[in-house]
Amino acid sequence: MRIGIVGGTGKEGLGLGLRWAQAGHDVIIGSRDPERARAKATELAASAPGRRIEGMSNRAAAATADVVVLTVPATGLAATLPELREACRGKIVVSTVVPLTFGGPRLFTPPPQGSAAEEAQELLGTPARVVAAFHHIAAHELSAGDHPIECDLLICGADAEGKQLVSELGRSMGLRPIDVGGLANAGPIEGITALLATINRRYKLKNSGIQITGLP
Amino acid sequence: MRIGIVGGTGKEGLGLGLRWAQAGHDVIIGSRDPERARAKATELAASAPGRRIEGMSNRAAAATADVVVLTVPATGLAATLPELREACRGKIVVSTVVPLTFGGPRLFTPPPQGSAAEEAQELLGTPARVVAAFHHIAAHELSAGDHPIECDLLICGADAEGKQLVSELGRSMGLRPIDVGGLANAGPIEGITALLATINRRYKLKNSGIQITGLP
């Protein structure tokens, strides 16, 4: 599977790329700046020897990939996604984006659409098969590729095949996938990240996460 | 401690009342209908012999209690709370209220204030010390008073003393309290209940819950 990570030069994108490369996937790091993407891809390749890791523009990353993963900041969606519409047509697009605003009265600040994932769906149009996932997996945990991640993978979206594929991408890094319904649940899923960020600050952690209890 | 449960004749209110009575607290079940409150209090007393459990109007329950717990439906806040302003003045008021709308396009439907807890704070006025908690503890688990509840207690609010007291009320029923910052985080906390309700339906459960990982 070729996974294109849009905005992939940040901590979360590189952490996901590392885990997927380790699991045997081809990884394409995308960035507004293709030079920066190539530099980060080279760094990442040093951590995952023998894996195919490339860097290119966001548009080329999306066009080349089988599945597109969004790790841009929430404030960057409106500037980044419109030019990816054609590249994302018919593809599964995984939004990991969390609308947080630090330093304001409220940490969780979803857009009028209800969630960053729903904003992404609107910007990419209906041919993109948007699934929301990976919001709670701390970059700090992802980049420490040598130990298991103690966090469940909450997934929502309208596309059953997309959720199945995202479940496999999660299992490939040792996560337990949990299907949490349609994209209208993306807001509450994204909101959990605000809680984890608050818990990290109050309890001086880098890697709090969540698990669902009561499942068989 | 005398705990007054406003809207306490529903499953969640009676479940919390049972656990707190078992822990040795005095419990007052409040209802719009004092007769119904008394009948439910009598039923509850049969499950917690030797404990002081009374039923009365919502206003009398709030006025008599040391701490007030709100378990009314989200749609009932605007009708119920204005007449409780004086009774709640200076008291810790615990909002367990979750703004869910079943059968619509979106399960989690917070009010314009951002959360049911912030709406409650607005309706009761600043002298009420609103803390949000107990949104994720399934009524089904609470009413089965004979086994431990596998769920963390997420708490937020501006009042540190209030959060301390709610932590004690949680510990008295075996829950691990976690401080998740100010009342502006109540929306994301309430939103988790939409996810648990979705998970319960999809996985045919009655009692999914959440735990925070990574804490010492």
Short mmCIF file of C-alpha atoms in Angstrom, two decimals:
data_model
loop_
_atom_site.label_atom_id
_atom_site.label_comp_id
_atom_site.label_asym_id
_atom_site.label_seq_id
_atom_site.Cartn_x
_atom_site.Cartn_y
_atom_site.Cartn_z
CA MET A 1 0.00 0.00 0.00
CA ARG A 2 1.31 3.46 -0.96
CA ILE A 3 0.36 5.94 1.77
CA GLY A 4 0.60 9.65 0.95
CA ILE A 5 0.82 11.89 4.02
CA VAL A 6 -0.31 15.45 3.25
CA GLY A 7 1.45 17.90 5.57
CA GLY A 8 3.62 14.96 6.49
CA THR A 9 6.72 16.83 7.66
CA GLY A 10 5.23 17.54 11.12
CA LYS A 11 5.68 15.29 14.14
CA GLU A 12 2.39 13.43 13.72
CA GLY A 13 2.91 12.80 10.00
CA LEU A 14 6.48 11.60 10.45
CA GLY A 15 5.46 9.38 13.39
CA LEU A 16 2.69 7.74 11.36
CA GLY A 17 5.05 7.41 8.39
CA LEU A 18 7.64 5.68 10.56
CA ARG A 19 5.14 3.16 11.91
CA TRP A 20 3.71 2.41 8.46
CA ALA A 21 7.15 2.09 6.88
CA GLN A 22 8.08 -0.33 9.66
CA ALA A 23 4.91 -2.29 8.86
CA GLY A 24 6.06 -2.65 5.24
CA HIS A 25 4.06 0.08 3.50
CA ASP A 26 5.47 2.57 0.97
CA VAL A 27 5.34 6.04 2.48
CA ILE A 28 5.20 9.37 0.65
CA ILE A 29 5.80 12.47 2.73
CA GLY A 30 3.97 15.48 1.27
CA SER A 31 4.61 19.14 1.99
CA ARG A 32 3.89 22.55 0.48
CA ASP A 33 7.68 22.64 0.05
CA PRO A 34 8.86 19.56 -1.94
CA GLU A 35 12.48 20.17 -0.90
CA ARG A 36 11.52 19.99 2.76
CA ALA A 37 9.47 16.86 2.04
CA ARG A 38 12.48 15.18 0.41
CA ALA A 39 14.77 16.15 3.32
CA LYS A 40 12.33 14.74 5.90
CA ALA A 41 11.81 11.59 3.82
CA THR A 42 15.57 11.03 3.82
CA GLU A 43 15.70 11.44 7.61
CA LEU A 44 12.79 9.06 8.03
CA ALA A 45 14.40 6.49 5.73
CA ALA A 46 17.37 6.37 8.10
CA SER A 47 14.98 5.17 10.86
CA ALA A 48 13.34 2.53 8.65
CA PRO A 49 16.12 1.00 6.56
CA GLY A 50 15.09 -0.92 3.46
CA ARG A 51 11.69 0.79 3.19
CA ARG A 52 10.52 2.93 0.29
CA ILE A 53 10.03 6.47 1.61
CA GLU A 54 9.80 9.47 -0.73
CA GLY A 55 9.15 13.17 -0.39
CA MET A 56 7.20 15.40 -2.80
CA SER A 57 4.63 18.19 -2.99
CA ASN A 58 1.30 17.63 -1.24
CA ARG A 59 -0.45 17.41 -4.61
CA ALA A 60 2.00 14.89 -6.03
CA ALA A 61 1.87 12.87 -2.77
CA ALA A 62 -1.93 12.69 -2.96
CA ALA A 63 -1.90 11.87 -6.68
CA THR A 64 0.69 9.09 -6.29
CA ALA A 65 -0.80 7.47 -3.19
CA ASP A 66 -3.36 4.67 -2.89
CA VAL A 67 -4.62 6.18 0.36
CA VAL A 68 -4.22 9.82 1.44
CA VAL A 69 -3.67 10.82 5.07
CA LEU A 70 -4.19 14.43 6.18
CA THR A 71 -1.88 15.67 8.95
CA VAL A 72 -2.03 19.40 8.21
CA PRO A 73 -3.02 21.84 10.96
CA ALA A 74 -6.79 22.49 11.05
CA THR A 75 -6.18 26.10 10.05
CA GLY A 76 -4.41 24.89 6.89
CA LEU A 77 -7.26 22.81 5.45
CA ALA A 78 -8.90 25.59 3.46
CA ALA A 79 -5.58 26.56 1.83
CA THR A 80 -4.35 23.02 1.19
CA LEU A 81 -7.30 20.85 0.14
CA PRO A 82 -8.94 22.59 -2.83
CA GLU A 83 -5.93 21.83 -5.07
CA LEU A 84 -6.07 18.16 -3.98
CA ARG A 85 -9.64 17.55 -5.13
CA GLU A 86 -8.74 15.75 -8.33
CA ALA A 87 -5.91 13.79 -6.73
CA CYS A 88 -8.24 12.55 -3.97
CA ARG A 89 -11.17 11.63 -6.25
CA GLY A 90 -12.39 8.13 -5.35
CA LYS A 91 -9.64 7.61 -2.80
CA ILE A 92 -9.87 6.94 0.88
CA VAL A 93 -8.74 10.09 2.69
CA VAL A 94 -7.93 9.75 6.39
CA SER A 95 -8.34 12.93 8.41
CA THR A 96 -6.21 12.96 11.58
CA VAL A 97 -6.77 16.71 11.86
CA VAL A 98 -7.77 18.19 15.22
CA PRO A 99 -9.13 21.74 15.50
CA LEU A 100 -7.38 23.00 18.64
CA THR A 101 -6.65 26.63 19.49
CA PHE A 102 -4.02 27.09 22.16
CA GLY A 103 -4.06 30.21 24.33
CA GLY A 104 -7.73 31.06 23.72
CA PRO A 105 -10.77 30.68 25.98
CA ARG A 106 -11.53 27.24 24.52
CA LEU A 107 -9.06 24.59 23.42
CA PHE A 108 -11.41 22.63 21.14
CA THR A 109 -12.59 24.91 18.35
CA PRO A 110 -14.37 22.90 15.65
CA PRO A 111 -15.31 24.61 12.36
CA PRO A 112 -18.96 25.33 11.45
CA GLN A 113 -19.12 21.95 9.66
CA GLY A 114 -18.86 20.27 13.10
CA SER A 115 -15.39 18.78 12.73
CA ALA A 116 -12.18 19.12 10.74
CA ALA A 117 -13.07 15.85 9.00
CA GLU A 118 -16.39 17.22 7.80
CA GLU A 119 -14.65 20.43 6.67
CA ALA A 120 -12.17 18.25 4.72
CA GLN A 121 -15.07 16.33 3.14
CA GLU A 122 -16.66 19.61 2.07
CA LEU A 123 -13.40 20.98 0.65
CA LEU A 124 -12.54 17.76 -1.22
CA GLY A 125 -16.10 17.14 -2.42
CA THR A 126 -18.16 13.97 -2.26
CA PRO A 127 -15.89 11.81 -4.50
CA ALA A 128 -13.32 11.76 -1.68
CA ARG A 129 -14.03 8.98 0.82
CA VAL A 130 -13.19 10.73 4.08
CA VAL A 131 -12.62 8.67 7.22
CA ALA A 132 -11.57 10.23 10.56
CA ALA A 133 -8.98 8.41 12.69
CA PHE A 134 -5.60 8.53 14.50
CA HIS A 135 -6.40 11.71 16.49
CA HIS A 136 -5.36 10.30 19.85
CA ILE A 137 -2.15 8.50 19.02
CA ALA A 138 0.53 10.76 20.49
CA ALA A 139 3.33 11.74 18.07
CA HIS A 140 5.68 11.02 20.96
CA GLU A 141 4.48 7.40 21.02
CA LEU A 142 4.53 6.98 17.25
CA SER A 143 8.12 8.19 16.93
CA ALA A 144 9.27 5.81 19.68
CA GLY A 145 8.86 2.95 17.22
CA ASP A 146 10.18 0.32 19.56
CA HIS A 147 7.30 -0.22 22.00
CA PRO A 148 3.57 -0.89 21.79
CA ILE A 149 1.15 2.07 21.81
CA GLU A 150 -1.37 1.91 24.64
CA CYS A 151 -4.31 3.62 22.91
CA ASP A 152 -7.39 2.48 20.99
CA LEU A 153 -8.01 3.62 17.42
CA LEU A 154 -11.41 5.32 17.12
CA ILE A 155 -12.62 5.48 13.52
CA CYS A 156 -15.67 7.10 11.97
CA GLY A 157 -16.88 7.74 8.45
CA ALA A 158 -19.57 6.87 5.92
CA ASP A 159 -17.36 4.54 3.85
CA ALA A 160 -17.34 0.98 5.23
CA GLU A 161 -14.45 -0.10 2.97
CA GLY A 162 -12.51 2.98 4.07
CA LYS A 163 -13.03 2.13 7.72
CA GLN A 164 -11.92 -1.42 7.04
CA LEU A 165 -8.71 -0.21 5.38
CA VAL A 166 -8.02 2.24 8.21
CA SER A 167 -8.58 -0.60 10.69
CA GLU A 168 -5.88 -2.59 8.88
CA LEU A 169 -3.53 0.42 8.91
CA GLY A 170 -4.11 0.68 12.66
CA ARG A 171 -3.61 -3.04 13.30
CA SER A 172 -0.35 -2.85 11.34
CA MET A 173 0.98 -0.63 14.13
CA GLY A 174 -0.58 -2.72 16.90
CA LEU A 175 -3.70 -0.64 17.57
CA ARG A 176 -7.18 -2.00 18.29
CA PRO A 177 -9.63 -0.39 15.82
CA ILE A 178 -13.10 0.61 17.03
CA ASP A 179 -15.88 1.61 14.62
CA VAL A 180 -17.64 4.70 15.98
CA GLY A 181 -20.22 5.24 13.26
CA GLY A 182 -20.56 8.00 10.70
CA LEU A 183 -18.59 11.18 10.07
CA ALA A 184 -21.07 13.13 12.24
CA ASN A 185 -19.23 11.60 15.21
CA ALA A 186 -15.91 13.11 14.09
CA GLY A 187 -16.42 16.22 16.26
CA PRO A 188 -16.61 14.25 19.53
CA ILE A 189 -13.67 12.09 18.41
CA GLU A 190 -11.54 15.14 17.61
CA GLY A 191 -12.61 16.77 20.89
CA ILE A 192 -10.98 13.97 22.89
CA THR A 193 -7.60 15.29 21.76
CA ALA A 194 -8.34 18.55 23.61
CA LEU A 195 -8.92 16.49 26.76
CA LEU A 196 -5.72 14.49 26.29
CA ALA A 197 -3.73 17.70 25.69
CA THR A 198 -5.18 19.13 28.91
CA ILE A 199 -4.40 15.93 30.82
CA ASN A 200 -0.83 15.91 29.44
CA ARG A 201 -0.29 19.46 30.68
CA ARG A 202 -1.89 18.98 34.10
CA TYR A 203 -0.26 15.63 34.82
CA LYS A 204 3.06 16.41 33.09
CA LEU A 205 2.75 13.64 30.50
CA LYS A 206 3.51 13.45 26.79
CA ASN A 207 1.51 10.42 25.85
CA SER A 208 -1.87 10.08 27.51
CA GLY A 209 -4.34 8.12 25.43
CA ILE A 210 -7.74 6.47 25.71
CA GLN A 211 -9.11 2.99 25.77
CA ILE A 212 -12.72 1.89 25.45
CA THR A 213 -13.81 -0.46 28.22
CA GLY A 214 -16.58 -3.04 28.11
CA LEU A 215 -15.78 -4.45 24.65
CA PRO A 216 -15.50 -8.23 24.45
CA MET B 1 -22.93 14.65 52.84
CA ARG B 2 -26.49 15.34 51.64
CA ILE B 3 -26.67 14.91 47.88
CA GLY B 4 -29.69 16.33 46.05
CA ILE B 5 -30.30 14.80 42.63
CA VAL B 6 -32.37 17.09 40.39
CA GLY B 7 -34.32 15.04 37.87
CA GLY B 8 -33.29 12.08 39.98
CA THR B 9 -36.10 9.68 39.08
CA GLY B 10 -34.45 8.65 35.80
CA LYS B 11 -32.08 5.70 35.44
CA GLU B 12 -28.88 7.74 35.75
CA GLY B 13 -30.09 9.66 38.82
CA LEU B 14 -31.31 6.53 40.59
CA GLY B 15 -28.08 4.68 39.75
CA LEU B 16 -25.92 7.48 41.17
CA GLY B 17 -28.24 7.69 44.20
CA LEU B 18 -27.87 3.98 44.83
CA ARG B 19 -24.07 4.12 44.71
CA TRP B 20 -23.89 7.17 46.96
CA ALA B 21 -26.37 5.73 49.46
CA GLN B 22 -24.28 2.55 49.56
CA ALA B 23 -21.23 4.74 50.25
CA GLY B 24 -22.98 6.23 53.29
CA HIS B 25 -24.27 9.54 51.92
CA ASP B 26 -27.78 10.92 52.46
CA VAL B 27 -29.58 11.01 49.13
CA ILE B 28 -32.46 13.25 48.09
CA ILE B 29 -34.26 12.34 44.89
CA GLY B 30 -35.73 15.43 43.23
CA SER B 31 -38.46 15.55 40.57
CA ARG B 32 -40.93 18.00 39.07
CA ASP B 33 -43.48 15.68 40.69
CA PRO B 34 -42.79 15.30 44.44
CA GLU B 35 -45.08 12.26 44.64
CA ARG B 36 -43.05 10.47 41.99
CA ALA B 37 -39.85 11.48 43.79
CA ARG B 38 -41.12 9.98 47.04
CA ALA B 39 -42.18 6.76 45.33
CA LYS B 40 -38.76 6.35 43.65
CA ALA B 41 -36.98 7.18 46.92
CA THR B 42 -38.93 4.43 48.65
CA GLU B 43 -37.98 1.95 45.91
CA LEU B 44 -34.33 3.01 46.16
CA ALA B 45 -34.35 2.69 49.95
CA ALA B 46 -35.28 -0.97 49.53
CA SER B 47 -31.98 -1.48 47.64
CA ALA B 48 -29.90 0.37 50.24
CA PRO B 49 -31.31 -0.62 53.63
CA GLY B 50 -30.42 1.60 56.58
CA ARG B 51 -29.61 4.63 54.40
CA ARG B 52 -31.42 7.95 54.48
CA ILE B 53 -33.12 8.43 51.11
CA GLU B 54 -35.88 10.98 50.61
CA GLY B 55 -37.93 12.26 47.69
CA MET B 56 -39.14 15.83 47.14
CA SER B 57 -39.56 18.55 44.50
CA ASN B 58 -36.48 19.56 42.50
CA ARG B 59 -36.43 22.93 44.26
CA ALA B 60 -36.71 21.43 47.74
CA ALA B 61 -34.05 18.82 46.88
CA ALA B 62 -31.62 21.53 45.74
CA ALA B 63 -32.40 23.73 48.75
CA THR B 64 -31.95 20.88 51.25
CA ALA B 65 -28.78 19.41 49.71
CA ASP B 66 -25.13 20.21 50.44
CA VAL B 67 -24.25 19.36 46.85
CA VAL B 68 -26.64 19.40 43.89
CA VAL B 69 -26.39 16.91 41.02
CA LEU B 70 -28.19 17.56 37.73
CA THR B 71 -29.50 14.49 35.90
CA VAL B 72 -32.27 16.15 33.88
CA PRO B 73 -32.37 15.71 30.10
CA ALA B 74 -30.47 18.45 28.26
CA THR B 75 -33.71 19.71 26.77
CA GLY B 76 -35.10 20.21 30.29
CA LEU B 77 -32.39 22.55 31.61
CA ALA B 78 -34.03 25.80 30.50
CA ALA B 79 -37.34 24.83 32.12
CA THR B 80 -35.86 23.40 35.32
CA LEU B 81 -32.90 25.52 36.40
CA PRO B 82 -34.16 29.12 36.63
CA GLU B 83 -36.29 28.30 39.69
CA LEU B 84 -33.28 26.65 41.35
CA ARG B 85 -31.01 29.71 41.22
CA GLU B 86 -31.47 30.69 44.87
CA ALA B 87 -31.28 27.08 46.10
CA CYS B 88 -27.97 26.56 44.25
CA ARG B 89 -26.34 29.84 45.30
CA GLY B 90 -22.81 29.13 46.56
CA LYS B 91 -23.26 25.35 46.20
CA ILE B 92 -21.32 22.91 44.12
CA VAL B 93 -23.57 21.81 41.25
CA VAL B 94 -22.52 18.71 39.33
CA SER B 95 -23.77 18.56 35.74
CA THR B 96 -23.97 15.01 34.39
CA VAL B 97 -26.13 16.27 31.52
CA VAL B 98 -25.34 15.18 27.97
CA PRO B 99 -26.88 16.95 24.95
CA LEU B 100 -27.73 14.00 22.68
CA THR B 101 -30.40 13.98 19.98
CA PHE B 102 -31.40 10.50 18.86
CA GLY B 103 -32.76 9.99 15.37
CA GLY B 104 -31.31 13.19 13.88
CA PRO B 105 -28.33 13.70 11.55
CA ARG B 106 -26.00 14.24 14.51
CA LEU B 107 -26.07 12.48 17.88
CA PHE B 108 -24.07 15.07 19.82
CA THR B 109 -25.92 18.38 19.75
CA PRO B 110 -24.39 20.83 22.22
CA PRO B 111 -26.17 24.13 22.93
CA PRO B 112 -24.75 27.50 21.76
CA GLN B 113 -22.91 27.83 25.10
CA GLY B 114 -20.69 24.90 24.03
CA SER B 115 -21.93 22.30 26.50
CA ALA B 116 -24.86 21.45 28.75
CA ALA B 117 -22.65 22.31 31.74
CA GLU B 118 -21.99 25.81 30.43
CA GLU B 119 -25.70 26.24 29.71
CA ALA B 120 -26.41 25.17 33.31
CA GLN B 121 -23.85 27.68 34.58
CA GLU B 122 -25.54 30.44 32.57
CA LEU B 123 -29.03 29.49 33.78
CA LEU B 124 -27.98 29.20 37.45
CA GLY B 125 -25.77 32.30 37.39
CA THR B 126 -22.22 32.75 38.62
CA PRO B 127 -22.91 32.03 42.32
CA ALA B 128 -23.45 28.36 41.42
CA ARG B 129 -20.18 26.42 41.32
CA VAL B 130 -20.77 24.17 38.32
CA VAL B 131 -18.55 21.12 37.81
CA ALA B 132 -19.11 18.65 34.94
CA ALA B 133 -18.67 14.92 35.65
CA PHE B 134 -20.21 11.40 35.59
CA HIS B 135 -21.21 11.57 31.88
CA HIS B 136 -19.68 8.21 30.98
CA ILE B 137 -20.73 6.01 33.86
CA ALA B 138 -23.45 3.84 32.36
CA ALA B 139 -26.72 3.75 34.31
CA HIS B 140 -26.65 0.01 33.73
CA GLU B 141 -23.37 -0.22 35.64
CA LEU B 142 -24.47 2.12 38.42
CA SER B 143 -27.64 0.17 39.12
CA ALA B 144 -25.72 -3.12 39.29
CA GLY B 145 -24.36 -1.99 42.65
CA ASP B 146 -22.50 -5.22 43.33
CA HIS B 147 -19.46 -4.98 41.02
CA PRO B 148 -16.73 -2.44 40.25
CA ILE B 149 -17.28 0.06 37.42
CA GLU B 150 -14.60 -0.10 34.74
CA CYS B 151 -14.56 3.57 33.71
CA ASP B 152 -12.55 6.67 34.62
CA LEU B 153 -14.25 9.77 36.02
CA LEU B 154 -13.42 12.82 33.87
CA ILE B 155 -14.08 16.08 35.73
CA CYS B 156 -13.87 19.69 34.60
CA GLY B 157 -14.81 23.04 36.07
CA ALA B 158 -13.45 26.32 37.36
CA ASP B 159 -13.92 25.49 41.05
CA ALA B 160 -10.97 23.56 42.48
CA GLU B 161 -12.81 22.74 45.73
CA GLY B 162 -15.78 21.54 43.67
CA LYS B 163 -13.56 19.24 41.62
CA GLN B 164 -12.00 17.91 44.83
CA LEU B 165 -15.43 17.12 46.25
CA VAL B 166 -16.57 15.46 43.02
CA SER B 167 -13.36 13.41 43.05
CA GLU B 168 -14.30 12.15 46.52
CA LEU B 169 -17.85 11.35 45.37
CA GLY B 170 -16.31 9.36 42.50
CA ARG B 171 -13.82 7.53 44.71
CA SER B 172 -16.67 6.61 47.06
CA MET B 173 -18.06 4.47 44.21
CA GLY B 174 -14.64 3.13 43.20
CA LEU B 175 -13.90 5.46 40.26
CA ARG B 176 -10.53 7.03 39.42
CA PRO B 177 -11.02 10.82 39.13
CA ILE B 178 -9.12 12.73 36.42
CA ASP B 179 -8.96 16.54 36.38
CA VAL B 180 -9.54 17.74 32.81
CA GLY B 181 -9.26 21.50 33.33
CA GLY B 182 -11.90 24.21 33.10
CA LEU B 183 -15.58 24.14 32.12
CA ALA B 184 -14.62 24.99 28.51
CA ASN B 185 -13.63 21.32 28.21
CA ALA B 186 -17.16 20.17 29.16
CA GLY B 187 -18.22 19.97 25.48
CA PRO B 188 -15.57 17.40 24.54
CA ILE B 189 -16.30 15.46 27.76
CA GLU B 190 -20.03 15.37 27.04
CA GLY B 191 -19.30 14.42 23.42
CA ILE B 192 -17.66 11.17 24.51
CA THR B 193 -21.08 9.93 25.61
CA ALA B 194 -22.23 10.15 21.97
CA LEU B 195 -19.31 7.90 21.03
CA LEU B 196 -20.07 5.41 23.82
CA ALA B 197 -23.74 5.33 22.82
CA THR B 198 -22.70 4.63 19.21
CA ILE B 199 -20.28 1.91 20.32
CA ASN B 200 -22.96 0.34 22.55
CA ARG B 201 -25.34 0.16 19.58
CA ARG B 202 -22.77 -1.12 17.07
CA TYR B 203 -21.20 -3.69 19.37
CA LYS B 204 -24.44 -4.64 21.18
CA LEU B 205 -23.23 -3.50 24.61
CA LYS B 206 -24.90 -1.66 27.48
CA ASN B 207 -21.89 -0.49 29.37
CA SER B 208 -18.95 0.67 27.27
CA GLY B 209 -16.79 3.22 29.07
CA ILE B 210 -13.43 4.93 28.75
CA GLN B 211 -10.12 4.86 30.51
CA ILE B 212 -7.25 7.29 30.14
CA THR B 213 -3.92 5.55 29.47
CA GLY B 214 -0.43 6.83 30.25
CA LEU B 215 -1.20 8.14 33.74
CA PRO B 216 1.20 7.01 36.45
#
